[in-house]
PDB file of C-alpha atoms in Angstrom:
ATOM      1  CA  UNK K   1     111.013  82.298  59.787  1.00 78.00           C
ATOM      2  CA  UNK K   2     111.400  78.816  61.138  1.00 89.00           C
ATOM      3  CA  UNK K   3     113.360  76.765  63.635  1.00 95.00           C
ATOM      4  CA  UNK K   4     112.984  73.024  63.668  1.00 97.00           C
ATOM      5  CA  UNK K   5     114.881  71.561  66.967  1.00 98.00           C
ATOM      6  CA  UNK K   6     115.263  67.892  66.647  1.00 98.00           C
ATOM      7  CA  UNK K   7     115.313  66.768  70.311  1.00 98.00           C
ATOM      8  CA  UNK K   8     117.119  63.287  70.656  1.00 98.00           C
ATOM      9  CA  UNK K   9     117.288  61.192  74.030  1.00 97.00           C
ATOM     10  CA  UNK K  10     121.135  59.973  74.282  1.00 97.00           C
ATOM     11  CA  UNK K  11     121.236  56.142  73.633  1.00 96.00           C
ATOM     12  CA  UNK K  12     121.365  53.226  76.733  1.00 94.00           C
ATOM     13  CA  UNK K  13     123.924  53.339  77.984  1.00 91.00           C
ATOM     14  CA  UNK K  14     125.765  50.338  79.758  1.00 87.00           C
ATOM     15  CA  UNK K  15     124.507  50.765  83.376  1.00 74.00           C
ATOM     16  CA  UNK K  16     120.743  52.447  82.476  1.00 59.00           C
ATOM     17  CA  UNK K  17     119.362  48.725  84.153  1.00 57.00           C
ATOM     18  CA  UNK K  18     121.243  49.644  87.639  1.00 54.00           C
ATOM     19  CA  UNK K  19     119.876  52.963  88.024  1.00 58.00           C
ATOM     20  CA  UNK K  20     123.742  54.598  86.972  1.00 60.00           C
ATOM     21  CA  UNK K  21     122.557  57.984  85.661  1.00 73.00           C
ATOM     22  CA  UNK K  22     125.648  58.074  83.144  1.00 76.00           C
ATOM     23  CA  UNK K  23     128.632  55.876  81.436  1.00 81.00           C
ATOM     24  CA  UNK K  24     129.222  54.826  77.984  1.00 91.00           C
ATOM     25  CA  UNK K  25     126.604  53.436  75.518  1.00 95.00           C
ATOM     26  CA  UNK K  26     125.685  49.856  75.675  1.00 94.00           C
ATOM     27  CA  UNK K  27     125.820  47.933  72.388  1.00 95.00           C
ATOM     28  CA  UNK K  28     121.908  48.689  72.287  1.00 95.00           C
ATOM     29  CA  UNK K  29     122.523  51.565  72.769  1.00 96.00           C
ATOM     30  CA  UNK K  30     125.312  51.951  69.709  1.00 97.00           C
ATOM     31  CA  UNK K  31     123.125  50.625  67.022  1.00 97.00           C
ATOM     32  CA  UNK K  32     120.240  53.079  68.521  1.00 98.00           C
ATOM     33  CA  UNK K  33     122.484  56.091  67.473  1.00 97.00           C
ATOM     34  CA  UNK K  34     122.969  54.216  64.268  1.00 97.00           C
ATOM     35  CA  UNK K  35     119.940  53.902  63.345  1.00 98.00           C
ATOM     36  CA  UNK K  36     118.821  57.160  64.346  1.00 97.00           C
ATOM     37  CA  UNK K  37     121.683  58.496  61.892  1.00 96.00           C
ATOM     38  CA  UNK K  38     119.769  56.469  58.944  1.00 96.00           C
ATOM     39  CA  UNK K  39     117.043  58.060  59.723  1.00 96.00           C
ATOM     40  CA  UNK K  40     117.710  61.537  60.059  1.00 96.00           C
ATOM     41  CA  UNK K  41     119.992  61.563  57.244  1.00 94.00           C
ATOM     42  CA  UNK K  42     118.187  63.716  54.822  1.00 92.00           C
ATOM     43  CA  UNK K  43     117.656  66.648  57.167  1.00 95.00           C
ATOM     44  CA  UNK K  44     119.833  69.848  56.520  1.00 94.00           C
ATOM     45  CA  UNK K  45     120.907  70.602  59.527  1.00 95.00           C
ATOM     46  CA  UNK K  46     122.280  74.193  60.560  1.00 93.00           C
ATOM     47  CA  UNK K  47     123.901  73.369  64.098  1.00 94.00           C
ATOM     48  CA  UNK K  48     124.050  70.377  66.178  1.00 96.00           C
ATOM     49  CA  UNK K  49     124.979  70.109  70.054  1.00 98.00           C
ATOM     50  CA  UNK K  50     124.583  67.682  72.919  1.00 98.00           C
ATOM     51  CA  UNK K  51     124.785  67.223  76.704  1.00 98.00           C
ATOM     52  CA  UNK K  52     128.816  66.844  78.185  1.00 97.00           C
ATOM     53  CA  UNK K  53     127.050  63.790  79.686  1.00 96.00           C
ATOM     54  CA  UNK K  54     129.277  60.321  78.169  1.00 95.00           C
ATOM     55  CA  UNK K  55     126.025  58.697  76.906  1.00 95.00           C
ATOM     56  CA  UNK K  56     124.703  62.129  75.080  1.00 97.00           C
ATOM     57  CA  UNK K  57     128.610  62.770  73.573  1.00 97.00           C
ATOM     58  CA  UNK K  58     129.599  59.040  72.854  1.00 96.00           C
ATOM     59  CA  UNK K  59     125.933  59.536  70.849  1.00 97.00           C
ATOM     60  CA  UNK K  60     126.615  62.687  69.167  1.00 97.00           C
ATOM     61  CA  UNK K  61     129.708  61.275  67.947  1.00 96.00           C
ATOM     62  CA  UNK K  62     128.254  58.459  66.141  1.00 96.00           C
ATOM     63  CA  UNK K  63     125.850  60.809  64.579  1.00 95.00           C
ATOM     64  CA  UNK K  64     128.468  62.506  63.123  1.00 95.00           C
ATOM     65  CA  UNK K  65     130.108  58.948  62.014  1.00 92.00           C
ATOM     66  CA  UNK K  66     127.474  58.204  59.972  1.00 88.00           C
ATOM     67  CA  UNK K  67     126.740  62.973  59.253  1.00 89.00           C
ATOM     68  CA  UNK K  68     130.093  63.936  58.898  1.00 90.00           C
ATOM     69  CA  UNK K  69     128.314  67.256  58.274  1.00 85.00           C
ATOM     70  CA  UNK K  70     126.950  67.245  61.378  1.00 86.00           C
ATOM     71  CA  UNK K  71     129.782  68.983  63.596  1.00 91.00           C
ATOM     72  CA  UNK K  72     127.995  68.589  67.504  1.00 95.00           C
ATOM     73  CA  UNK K  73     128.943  71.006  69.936  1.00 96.00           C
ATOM     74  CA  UNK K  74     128.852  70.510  74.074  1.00 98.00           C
ATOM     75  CA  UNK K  75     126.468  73.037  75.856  1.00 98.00           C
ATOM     76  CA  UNK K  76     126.483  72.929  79.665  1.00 97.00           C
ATOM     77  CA  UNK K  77     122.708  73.852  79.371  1.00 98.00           C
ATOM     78  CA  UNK K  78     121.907  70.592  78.102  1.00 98.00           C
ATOM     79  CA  UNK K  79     123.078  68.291  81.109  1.00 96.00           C
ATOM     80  CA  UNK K  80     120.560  66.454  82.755  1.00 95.00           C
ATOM     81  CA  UNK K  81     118.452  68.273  85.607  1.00 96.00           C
ATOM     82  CA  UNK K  82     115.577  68.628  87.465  1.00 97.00           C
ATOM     83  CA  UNK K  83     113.523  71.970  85.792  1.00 97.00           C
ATOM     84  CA  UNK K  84     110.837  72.737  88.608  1.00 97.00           C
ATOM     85  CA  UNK K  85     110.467  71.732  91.806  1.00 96.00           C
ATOM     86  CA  UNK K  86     106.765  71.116  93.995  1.00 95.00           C
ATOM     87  CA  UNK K  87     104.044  74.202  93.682  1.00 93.00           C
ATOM     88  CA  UNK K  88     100.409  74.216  94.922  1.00 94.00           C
ATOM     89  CA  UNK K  89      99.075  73.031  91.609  1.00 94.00           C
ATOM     90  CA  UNK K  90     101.596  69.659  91.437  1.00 95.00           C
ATOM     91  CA  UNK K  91      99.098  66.526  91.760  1.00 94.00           C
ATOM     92  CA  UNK K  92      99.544  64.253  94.747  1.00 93.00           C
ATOM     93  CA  UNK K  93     100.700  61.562  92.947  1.00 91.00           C
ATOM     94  CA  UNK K  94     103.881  63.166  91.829  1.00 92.00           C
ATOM     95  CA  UNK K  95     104.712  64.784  95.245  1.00 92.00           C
ATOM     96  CA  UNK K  96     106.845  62.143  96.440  1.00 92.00           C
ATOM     97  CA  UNK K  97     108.806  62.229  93.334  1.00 91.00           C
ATOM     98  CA  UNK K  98     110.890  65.232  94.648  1.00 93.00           C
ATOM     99  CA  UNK K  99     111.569  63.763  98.167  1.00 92.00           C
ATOM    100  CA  UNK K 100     115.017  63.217  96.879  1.00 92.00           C
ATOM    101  CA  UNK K 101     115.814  66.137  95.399  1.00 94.00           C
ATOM    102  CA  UNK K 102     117.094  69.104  97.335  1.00 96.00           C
ATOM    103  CA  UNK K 103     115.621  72.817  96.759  1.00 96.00           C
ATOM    104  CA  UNK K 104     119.403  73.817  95.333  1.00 97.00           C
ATOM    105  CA  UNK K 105     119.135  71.000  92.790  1.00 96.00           C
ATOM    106  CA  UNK K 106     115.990  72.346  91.388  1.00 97.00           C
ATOM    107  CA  UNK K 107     116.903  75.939  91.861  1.00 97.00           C
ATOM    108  CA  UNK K 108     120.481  74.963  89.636  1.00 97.00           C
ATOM    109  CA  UNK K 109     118.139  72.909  87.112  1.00 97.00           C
ATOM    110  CA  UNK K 110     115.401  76.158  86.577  1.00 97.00           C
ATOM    111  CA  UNK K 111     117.677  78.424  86.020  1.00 98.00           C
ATOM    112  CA  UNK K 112     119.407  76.416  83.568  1.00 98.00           C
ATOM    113  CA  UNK K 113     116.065  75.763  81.984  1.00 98.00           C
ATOM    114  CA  UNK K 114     115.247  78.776  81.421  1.00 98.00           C
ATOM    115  CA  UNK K 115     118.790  79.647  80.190  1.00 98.00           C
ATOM    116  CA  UNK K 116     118.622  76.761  77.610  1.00 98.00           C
ATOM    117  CA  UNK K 117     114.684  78.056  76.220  1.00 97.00           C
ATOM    118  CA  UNK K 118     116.127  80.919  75.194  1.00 96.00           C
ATOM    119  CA  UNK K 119     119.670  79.851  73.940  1.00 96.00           C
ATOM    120  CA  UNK K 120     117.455  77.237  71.802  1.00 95.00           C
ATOM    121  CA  UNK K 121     114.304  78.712  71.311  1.00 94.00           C
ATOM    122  CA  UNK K 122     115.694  81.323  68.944  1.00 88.00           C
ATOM    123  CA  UNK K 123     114.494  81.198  64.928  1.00 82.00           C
ATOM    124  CA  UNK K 124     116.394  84.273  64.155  1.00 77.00           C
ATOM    125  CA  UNK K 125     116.108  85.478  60.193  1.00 76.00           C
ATOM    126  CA  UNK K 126     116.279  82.287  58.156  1.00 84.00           C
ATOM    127  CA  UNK K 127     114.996  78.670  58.548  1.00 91.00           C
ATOM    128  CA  UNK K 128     117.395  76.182  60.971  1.00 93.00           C
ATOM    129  CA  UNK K 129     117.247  72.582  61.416  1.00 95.00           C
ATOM    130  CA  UNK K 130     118.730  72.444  64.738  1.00 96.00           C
ATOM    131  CA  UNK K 131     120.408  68.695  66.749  1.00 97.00           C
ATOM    132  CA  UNK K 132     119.793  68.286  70.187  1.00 98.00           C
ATOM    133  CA  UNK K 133     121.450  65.217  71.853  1.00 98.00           C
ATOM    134  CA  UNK K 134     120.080  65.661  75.705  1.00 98.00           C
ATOM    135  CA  UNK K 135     118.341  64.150  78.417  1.00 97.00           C
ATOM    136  CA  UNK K 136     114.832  62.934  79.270  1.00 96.00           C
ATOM    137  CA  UNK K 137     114.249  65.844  81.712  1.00 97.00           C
ATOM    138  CA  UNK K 138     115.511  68.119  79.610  1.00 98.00           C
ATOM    139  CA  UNK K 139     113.644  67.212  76.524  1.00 98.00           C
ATOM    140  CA  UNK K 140     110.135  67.024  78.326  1.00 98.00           C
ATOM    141  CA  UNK K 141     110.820  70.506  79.827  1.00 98.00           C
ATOM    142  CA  UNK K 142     111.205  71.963  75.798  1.00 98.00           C
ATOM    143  CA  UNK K 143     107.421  69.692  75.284  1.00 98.00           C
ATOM    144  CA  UNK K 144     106.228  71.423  78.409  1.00 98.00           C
ATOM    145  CA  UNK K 145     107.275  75.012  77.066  1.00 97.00           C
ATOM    146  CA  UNK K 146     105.944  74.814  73.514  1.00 97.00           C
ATOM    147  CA  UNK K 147     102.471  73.887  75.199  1.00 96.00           C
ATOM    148  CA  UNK K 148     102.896  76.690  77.843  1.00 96.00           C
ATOM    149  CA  UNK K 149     101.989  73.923  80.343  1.00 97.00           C
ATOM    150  CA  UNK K 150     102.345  74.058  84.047  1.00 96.00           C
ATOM    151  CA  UNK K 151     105.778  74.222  85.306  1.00 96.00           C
ATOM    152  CA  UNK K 152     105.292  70.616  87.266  1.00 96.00           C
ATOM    153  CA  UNK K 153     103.624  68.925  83.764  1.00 96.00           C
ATOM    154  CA  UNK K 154     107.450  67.699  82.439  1.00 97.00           C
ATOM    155  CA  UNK K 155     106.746  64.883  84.670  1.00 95.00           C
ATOM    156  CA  UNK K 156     105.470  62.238  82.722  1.00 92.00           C
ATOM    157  CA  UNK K 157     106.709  63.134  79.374  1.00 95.00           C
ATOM    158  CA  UNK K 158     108.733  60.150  78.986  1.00 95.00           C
ATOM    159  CA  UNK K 159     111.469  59.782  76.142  1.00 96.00           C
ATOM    160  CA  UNK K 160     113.219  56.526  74.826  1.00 96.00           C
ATOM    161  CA  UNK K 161     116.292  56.405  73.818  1.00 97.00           C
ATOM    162  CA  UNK K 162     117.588  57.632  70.798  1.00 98.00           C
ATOM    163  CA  UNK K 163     113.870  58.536  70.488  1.00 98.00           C
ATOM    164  CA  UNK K 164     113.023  61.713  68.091  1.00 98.00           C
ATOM    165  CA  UNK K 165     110.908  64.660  69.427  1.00 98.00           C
ATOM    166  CA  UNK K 166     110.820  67.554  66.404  1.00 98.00           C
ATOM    167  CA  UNK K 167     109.398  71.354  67.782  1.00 98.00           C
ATOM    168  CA  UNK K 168     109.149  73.940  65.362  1.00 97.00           C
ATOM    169  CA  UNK K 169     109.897  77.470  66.524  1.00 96.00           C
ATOM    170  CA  UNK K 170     108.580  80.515  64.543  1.00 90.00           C
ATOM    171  CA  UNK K 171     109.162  83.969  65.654  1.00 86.00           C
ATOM    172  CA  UNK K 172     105.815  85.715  64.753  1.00 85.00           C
ATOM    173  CA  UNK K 173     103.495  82.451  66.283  1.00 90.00           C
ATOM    174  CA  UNK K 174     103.769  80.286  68.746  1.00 93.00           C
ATOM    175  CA  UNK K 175     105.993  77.440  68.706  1.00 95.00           C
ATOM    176  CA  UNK K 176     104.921  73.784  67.839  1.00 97.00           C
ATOM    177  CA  UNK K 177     104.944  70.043  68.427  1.00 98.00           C
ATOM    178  CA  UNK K 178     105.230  68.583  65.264  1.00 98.00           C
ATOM    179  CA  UNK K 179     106.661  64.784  66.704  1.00 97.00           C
ATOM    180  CA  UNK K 180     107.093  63.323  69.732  1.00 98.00           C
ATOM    181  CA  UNK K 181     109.415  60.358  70.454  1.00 97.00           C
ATOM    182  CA  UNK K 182     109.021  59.196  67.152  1.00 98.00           C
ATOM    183  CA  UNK K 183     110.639  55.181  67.469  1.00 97.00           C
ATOM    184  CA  UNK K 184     109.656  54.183  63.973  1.00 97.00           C
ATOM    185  CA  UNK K 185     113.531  53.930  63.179  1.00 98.00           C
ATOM    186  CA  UNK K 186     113.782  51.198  66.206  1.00 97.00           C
ATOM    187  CA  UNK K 187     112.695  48.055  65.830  1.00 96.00           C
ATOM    188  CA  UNK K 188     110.902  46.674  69.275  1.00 94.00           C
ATOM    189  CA  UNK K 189     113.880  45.440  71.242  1.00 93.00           C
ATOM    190  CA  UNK K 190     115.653  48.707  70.830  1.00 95.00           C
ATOM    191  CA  UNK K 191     112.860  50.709  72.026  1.00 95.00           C
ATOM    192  CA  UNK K 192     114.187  51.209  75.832  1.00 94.00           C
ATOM    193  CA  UNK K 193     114.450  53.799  78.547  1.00 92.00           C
ATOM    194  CA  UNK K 194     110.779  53.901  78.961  1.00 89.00           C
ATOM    195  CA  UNK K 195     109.383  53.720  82.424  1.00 83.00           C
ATOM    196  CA  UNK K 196     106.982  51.000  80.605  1.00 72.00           C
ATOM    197  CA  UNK K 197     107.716  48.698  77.837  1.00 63.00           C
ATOM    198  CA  UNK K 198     105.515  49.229  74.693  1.00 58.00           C
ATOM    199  CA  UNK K 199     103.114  46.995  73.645  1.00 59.00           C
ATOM    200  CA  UNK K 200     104.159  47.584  70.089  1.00 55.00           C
TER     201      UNK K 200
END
C-alpha cells in the first residue's frame, strides 16, 4: 500500500524580509495558503498536521477555511531545525553555514529528524493522503531521505512558500519523489522564500 505526504512550506510571514524566523502570515502570505487550498482541493486526505510554529498554524488554519475536512493537528516533530550537522564528506562551500549553530542544536534537530521519518514515513495497510504544513529544513530533510542522500545534502533543497513537495511512501519499495515545490498555483509575485528569485 501507499502513502502520499503532501509536504507544504508555511506561507511568508510578516517579518520573513528581516530575517525573523517566525510571526504571523503577511497578506502574501494569506492568499499563498489560499491558493494552495484551491489547489489541493480535490485530494482525499486521511490526516493533516503542521509545525506549532505561528506561520505553519496560522497556515494550516486557512487550509482548513477553505477544507473544512481537513482537521490539522500540531506535532512537535515538525518545528523548524537543523537535521545534521558538519561530517568529512560536507563540501567546503557549505562549511561555514554551521558556524552559527551549536553541536546541541543539531544534536536536538537529528534526533527529531529521525523521530519525525518514522512517525511520517509509515504507509501502514491502506492508501493515505497525508498534510504536512512545516518548514524548509524540515521538508528538504524528507527529499534527502527518500533519495537516501548524504546526511549534509538537505542543504540546498530550497522550498517557497506555500510551495508543494508530494513523496509517495510504499511499504514493499522504496519511497518516491513524485513533485517538488510545485508553484504552478502561485502566480510570480507570490512565489517567495527562495534564496533566489525565479526567472519565471
Amino acid at each position: 500500500m501507499s502513502q502520499y505526504l503532501y509536504l507544504v512550506r508555511h506561507g511568508e510571514h510578516q517579518d520573513a524580509q528581516h530575517g525573523v524566523a517566525d510571526g504571523p502570515l503577511s497578506p502574501r502570505g494569506i492568499r499563498q495558503a489560499e491558493l494552495l487550498a484551491e489547489r489541493i482541493g480535490g485530494v482525499p486526505f486521511t490526516a493533516a498536521w503542521h509545525a506549532p510554529s505561528t506561520s505553519a498554524t496560522q497556515t494550516a488554519a486557512l487550509l482548513h477555511r477553505k477544507l473544512p475536512a481537513v482537521q490539522p493537528r500540531a506535532s512537535a516533530l515538525l518545528f523548524d531545525c537543523v537535521p545534521s550537522g558538519p561530517s568529512s564528506d560536507l563540501p567546503p562551500a557549505f562549511a561555514t553555514w554551521f558556524h552559527s549553530v551549536s553541536a546541541a542544536e543539531i544534536d536536538a534537530g537529528r534526533a527529531q529528524m529521525a523521530d519525525a521519518v518514522a512517525e511520517f514515513f509509515s504507509p501502514g495497510g491502506g492508501e493515505r493522503h497525508d498534510l504536512i504544513v512545516t518548514h524548509n529544513f524540515v521538508i528538504a530533510w524528507f527529499v534527502r531521505q527518500v533519495f537516501d542522500a548524504p546526511d549534509w545534502r538537505w542543504l540546498g533543497l530550497n522550498q517557497a512558500h506555500c510551495g508543494l513537495t508530494i513523496l509517495r511512501v510504499r511499504s514493499a519499495k522504496p519511497p518516491v519523489l513524485l513533485v517538488h515545490n510545485d508553484l504552478a498555483h502561485l502566480p510570480f509575485e507570490l512565489r517567495t522564500g527562495l534564496p533566489e528569485t525565479l526567472p519565471v
